[in-house]
Amino acid sequence: MEIIRTVSELRKAIAEARSHGTVGLVPTMGALHDGHLSLVGRARNENDTVVVSAFVNPTQFNNPTDLATYPRTEEADCRLLESAGVDIAFIPTAEEMYPEEDTRVFDLGPVADVMEGPMRPGHFNGVAQVVSKLFDFTRPTRAYFGEKDFQQIAVIRRMVELEGGFDGLEIVSCPIKRHEDGLAMSSRNVRLTSEQRVIAPCIALTLKSSLIRQREWSLEETRRWVVETINRFPFMDVEYYEIVDGITMQPVKEWSDTDYAVGCITSYCGEVRLIDNITYYNKTAK
Ligand code: PAF
């Protein structure tokens, strides 16, 4: 595996790789876990060259403490990537990614106006900035993202559309990887105390139980039940639970308002902000 830290070296390596096949990109912020490795495995199966970027992008953090405390584990990440058969690990510095301030403002539209949008002002614009740079540097055939960040995938699709498609780049969305107790894998989980770690799976378990109740309850009853049930656990404080259309990300009021209903949750467990989601149904799936 080649570790590349500069954009010019990356462009050179990519030109070579593209001359003899496809390139799969897995953008990450490092602190890798099995969730990332499942994306890498899929990219490995589907492409000739696999590039993984590991960069804690400052422009997408609206909270300085969150940026400062975001786990950084470069050595361990490189070992994992090497054994997963990655060809190129791109690990730039902030100066390399942003030699000058990125003042671009993306017109991300309604998909970015709800849920994480208002809760984390500037976050999605920062994601669009860094991911558009990564797509420009790597010109991937396919790019892989985890569905834990469900809304982020819609935002990235919108950014790709705004930027003219990056030569037919395919955005591949991959299922959430979970621990045995149901907790969605996340780099932030390491910040949970041992007591909180025991409680945190209540998010996934409650979402799963709501799947059964959904058949008998109205959308609002289901939504409220999820919030109230999770909030009854110690440490838990739900920031929002929205049931949205899985394409437009717009909250729906009745089940009959959408063919693709996804419940998206953000909840604090102590100081740690966790996110998760569940698909109630998707009648649009082929
Ligand atoms: O999902 C993430 O880890 C980040 O938002 C991403 C897509 C790597 C951009 O920094």
GROMACS .gro file of N, CA, C and O in nm, residues 203-258:
model
  224
  203ILE      N    1  -3.088   0.284   2.118
  203ILE     CA    2  -3.133   0.359   1.998
  203ILE      C    3  -3.176   0.259   1.892
  203ILE      O    4  -3.289   0.261   1.843
  204ALA      N    5  -3.084   0.167   1.857
  204ALA     CA    6  -3.113   0.071   1.750
  204ALA      C    7  -3.227  -0.022   1.790
  204ALA      O    8  -3.314  -0.054   1.707
  205LEU      N    9  -3.230  -0.062   1.918
  205LEU     CA   10  -3.333  -0.157   1.961
  205LEU      C   11  -3.471  -0.092   1.956
  205LEU      O   12  -3.569  -0.154   1.914
  206THR      N   13  -3.477   0.035   1.995
  206THR     CA   14  -3.606   0.105   1.990
  206THR      C   15  -3.651   0.125   1.845
  206THR      O   16  -3.768   0.106   1.812
  207LEU      N   17  -3.558   0.161   1.760
  207LEU     CA   18  -3.594   0.178   1.619
  207LEU      C   19  -3.649   0.047   1.564
  207LEU      O   20  -3.749   0.044   1.493
  208LYS      N   21  -3.583  -0.063   1.599
  208LYS     CA   22  -3.625  -0.193   1.548
  208LYS      C   23  -3.765  -0.228   1.599
  208LYS      O   24  -3.850  -0.276   1.524
  209SER      N   25  -3.790  -0.203   1.728
  209SER     CA   26  -3.924  -0.232   1.783
  209SER      C   27  -4.029  -0.147   1.713
  209SER      O   28  -4.143  -0.191   1.696
  210SER      N   29  -3.992  -0.025   1.676
  210SER     CA   30  -4.092   0.063   1.614
  210SER      C   31  -4.134   0.012   1.476
  210SER      O   32  -4.240   0.046   1.427
  211LEU      N   33  -4.050  -0.073   1.419
  211LEU     CA   34  -4.081  -0.131   1.288
  211LEU      C   35  -4.208  -0.214   1.296
  211LEU      O   36  -4.291  -0.213   1.206
  212ILE      N   37  -4.224  -0.286   1.406
  212ILE     CA   38  -4.343  -0.371   1.423
  212ILE      C   39  -4.465  -0.285   1.454
  212ILE      O   40  -4.571  -0.299   1.396
  213ARG      N   41  -4.444  -0.186   1.544
  213ARG     CA   42  -4.557  -0.101   1.584
  213ARG      C   43  -4.609  -0.017   1.468
  213ARG      O   44  -4.727   0.016   1.460
  214GLN      N   45  -4.517   0.016   1.377
  214GLN     CA   46  -4.551   0.105   1.266
  214GLN      C   47  -4.673   0.057   1.188
  214GLN      O   48  -4.752   0.136   1.137
  215ARG      N   49  -4.691  -0.076   1.183
  215ARG     CA   50  -4.804  -0.130   1.103
  215ARG      C   51  -4.939  -0.091   1.162
  215ARG      O   52  -5.038  -0.088   1.092
  216GLU      N   53  -4.942  -0.064   1.293
  216GLU     CA   54  -5.072  -0.033   1.357
  216GLU      C   55  -5.084   0.114   1.396
  216GLU      O   56  -5.193   0.164   1.417
  217TRP      N   57  -4.971   0.181   1.409
  217TRP     CA   58  -4.975   0.317   1.462
  217TRP      C   59  -4.964   0.420   1.350
  217TRP      O   60  -4.908   0.392   1.243
  218SER      N   61  -5.013   0.540   1.381
  218SER     CA   62  -4.994   0.651   1.288
  218SER      C   63  -4.845   0.688   1.289
  218SER      O   64  -4.771   0.651   1.381
  219LEU      N   65  -4.804   0.765   1.188
  219LEU     CA   66  -4.663   0.807   1.180
  219LEU      C   67  -4.625   0.888   1.305
  219LEU      O   68  -4.520   0.866   1.365
  220GLU      N   69  -4.715   0.979   1.345
  220GLU     CA   70  -4.682   1.065   1.460
  220GLU      C   71  -4.674   0.984   1.590
  220GLU      O   72  -4.586   1.007   1.673
  221GLU      N   73  -4.763   0.884   1.604
  221GLU     CA   74  -4.758   0.798   1.724
  221GLU      C   75  -4.624   0.722   1.728
  221GLU      O   76  -4.561   0.709   1.832
  222THR      N   77  -4.584   0.672   1.612
  222THR     CA   78  -4.459   0.596   1.604
  222THR      C   79  -4.341   0.687   1.638
  222THR      O   80  -4.253   0.651   1.717
  223ARG      N   81  -4.342   0.805   1.580
  223ARG     CA   82  -4.232   0.901   1.600
  223ARG      C   83  -4.219   0.937   1.749
  223ARG      O   84  -4.111   0.932   1.807
  224ARG      N   85  -4.335   0.967   1.808
  224ARG     CA   86  -4.335   1.009   1.949
  224ARG      C   87  -4.291   0.895   2.040
  224ARG      O   88  -4.217   0.915   2.136
  225TRP      N   89  -4.338   0.775   2.009
  225TRP     CA   90  -4.303   0.658   2.091
  225TRP      C   91  -4.150   0.637   2.092
  225TRP      O   92  -4.090   0.609   2.196
  226VAL      N   93  -4.088   0.652   1.976
  226VAL     CA   94  -3.942   0.634   1.968
  226VAL      C   95  -3.871   0.736   2.058
  226VAL      O   96  -3.785   0.700   2.139
  227VAL      N   97  -3.911   0.861   2.046
  227VAL     CA   98  -3.846   0.967   2.125
  227VAL      C   99  -3.865   0.941   2.274
  227VAL      O  100  -3.768   0.941   2.352
  228GLU      N  101  -3.991   0.912   2.313
  228GLU     CA  102  -4.020   0.894   2.457
  228GLU      C  103  -3.950   0.771   2.513
  228GLU      O  104  -3.898   0.773   2.625
  229THR      N  105  -3.946   0.664   2.433
  229THR     CA  106  -3.884   0.539   2.481
  229THR      C  107  -3.734   0.560   2.503
  229THR      O  108  -3.679   0.525   2.607
  230ILE      N  109  -3.668   0.621   2.407
  230ILE     CA  110  -3.522   0.641   2.420
  230ILE      C  111  -3.491   0.738   2.535
  230ILE      O  112  -3.399   0.715   2.614
  231ASN      N  113  -3.570   0.842   2.545
  231ASN     CA  114  -3.544   0.942   2.651
  231ASN      C  115  -3.562   0.886   2.792
  231ASN      O  116  -3.513   0.945   2.888
  232ARG      N  117  -3.630   0.772   2.805
  232ARG     CA  118  -3.647   0.713   2.938
  232ARG      C  119  -3.518   0.646   2.988
  232ARG      O  120  -3.503   0.618   3.106
  233PHE      N  121  -3.424   0.618   2.896
  233PHE     CA  122  -3.298   0.554   2.938
  233PHE      C  123  -3.203   0.658   2.998
  233PHE      O  124  -3.203   0.774   2.952
  234PRO      N  125  -3.121   0.617   3.097
  234PRO     CA  126  -3.023   0.713   3.150
  234PRO      C  127  -2.927   0.758   3.041
  234PRO      O  128  -2.902   0.681   2.946
  235PHE      N  129  -2.872   0.874   3.052
  235PHE     CA  130  -2.774   0.937   2.961
  235PHE      C  131  -2.836   0.983   2.827
  235PHE      O  132  -2.776   1.060   2.756
  236MET      N  133  -2.955   0.930   2.793
  236MET     CA  134  -3.005   0.952   2.657
  236MET      C  135  -3.083   1.084   2.647
  236MET      O  136  -3.163   1.116   2.735
  237ASP      N  137  -3.058   1.156   2.540
  237ASP     CA  138  -3.130   1.281   2.516
  237ASP      C  139  -3.146   1.297   2.364
  237ASP      O  140  -3.051   1.334   2.295
  238VAL      N  141  -3.265   1.265   2.315
  238VAL     CA  142  -3.288   1.268   2.170
  238VAL      C  143  -3.290   1.412   2.120
  238VAL      O  144  -3.361   1.496   2.176
  239GLU      N  145  -3.210   1.438   2.018
  239GLU     CA  146  -3.208   1.574   1.960
  239GLU      C  147  -3.323   1.587   1.859
  239GLU      O  148  -3.396   1.684   1.859
  240TYR      N  149  -3.334   1.489   1.770
  240TYR     CA  150  -3.452   1.485   1.682
  240TYR      C  151  -3.476   1.343   1.636
  240TYR      O  152  -3.383   1.260   1.633
  241TYR      N  153  -3.600   1.314   1.608
  241TYR     CA  154  -3.634   1.191   1.536
  241TYR      C  155  -3.735   1.229   1.430
  241TYR      O  156  -3.846   1.272   1.460
  242GLU      N  157  -3.694   1.221   1.304
  242GLU     CA  158  -3.781   1.259   1.193
  242GLU      C  159  -3.804   1.138   1.105
  242GLU      O  160  -3.709   1.063   1.077
  243ILE      N  161  -3.927   1.122   1.060
  243ILE     CA  162  -3.954   1.019   0.960
  243ILE      C  163  -3.968   1.093   0.827
  243ILE      O  164  -4.049   1.185   0.814
  244VAL      N  165  -3.879   1.058   0.734
  244VAL     CA  166  -3.864   1.139   0.612
  244VAL      C  167  -3.881   1.053   0.488
  244VAL      O  168  -3.872   0.930   0.494
  245ASP      N  169  -3.902   1.121   0.377
  245ASP     CA  170  -3.897   1.053   0.248
  245ASP      C  171  -3.750   1.022   0.218
  245ASP      O  172  -3.664   1.111   0.226
  246GLY      N  173  -3.722   0.896   0.184
  246GLY     CA  174  -3.584   0.852   0.168
  246GLY      C  175  -3.509   0.913   0.051
  246GLY      O  176  -3.387   0.896   0.041
  247ILE      N  177  -3.578   0.984  -0.037
  247ILE     CA  178  -3.509   1.050  -0.149
  247ILE      C  179  -3.496   1.200  -0.121
  247ILE      O  180  -3.387   1.256  -0.130
  248THR      N  181  -3.610   1.263  -0.084
  248THR     CA  182  -3.607   1.410  -0.071
  248THR      C  183  -3.560   1.455   0.068
  248THR      O  184  -3.527   1.571   0.088
  249MET      N  185  -3.560   1.365   0.164
  249MET     CA  186  -3.524   1.392   0.304
  249MET      C  187  -3.627   1.479   0.375
  249MET      O  188  -3.605   1.522   0.488
  250GLN      N  189  -3.740   1.506   0.310
  250GLN     CA  190  -3.839   1.592   0.374
  250GLN      C  191  -3.925   1.512   0.472
  250GLN      O  192  -3.972   1.402   0.437
  251PRO      N  193  -3.945   1.564   0.594
  251PRO     CA  194  -4.030   1.495   0.692
  251PRO      C  195  -4.170   1.475   0.635
  251PRO      O  196  -4.223   1.562   0.565
  252VAL      N  197  -4.228   1.357   0.665
  252VAL     CA  198  -4.365   1.330   0.618
  252VAL      C  199  -4.457   1.322   0.741
  252VAL      O  200  -4.412   1.291   0.851
  253LYS      N  201  -4.584   1.350   0.716
  253LYS     CA  202  -4.680   1.354   0.828
  253LYS      C  203  -4.758   1.224   0.841
  253LYS      O  204  -4.796   1.184   0.950
  254GLU      N  205  -4.786   1.160   0.725
  254GLU     CA  206  -4.865   1.036   0.725
  254GLU      C  207  -4.784   0.932   0.647
  254GLU      O  208  -4.713   0.967   0.553
  255TRP      N  209  -4.806   0.805   0.681
  255TRP     CA  210  -4.737   0.698   0.607
  255TRP      C  211  -4.772   0.706   0.459
  255TRP      O  212  -4.688   0.679   0.373
  256SER      N  213  -4.896   0.744   0.430
  256SER     CA  214  -4.940   0.746   0.289
  256SER      C  215  -4.873   0.859   0.209
  256SER      O  216  -4.885   0.865   0.088
  257ASP      N  217  -4.797   0.947   0.278
  257ASP     CA  218  -4.731   1.058   0.207
  257ASP      C  219  -4.604   1.015   0.134
  257ASP      O  220  -4.545   1.095   0.061
  258THR      N  221  -4.556   0.892   0.158
  258THR     CA  222  -4.430   0.851   0.092
  258THR      C  223  -4.428   0.702   0.061
  258THR      O  224  -4.490   0.622   0.132
   0.00000   0.00000   0.00000
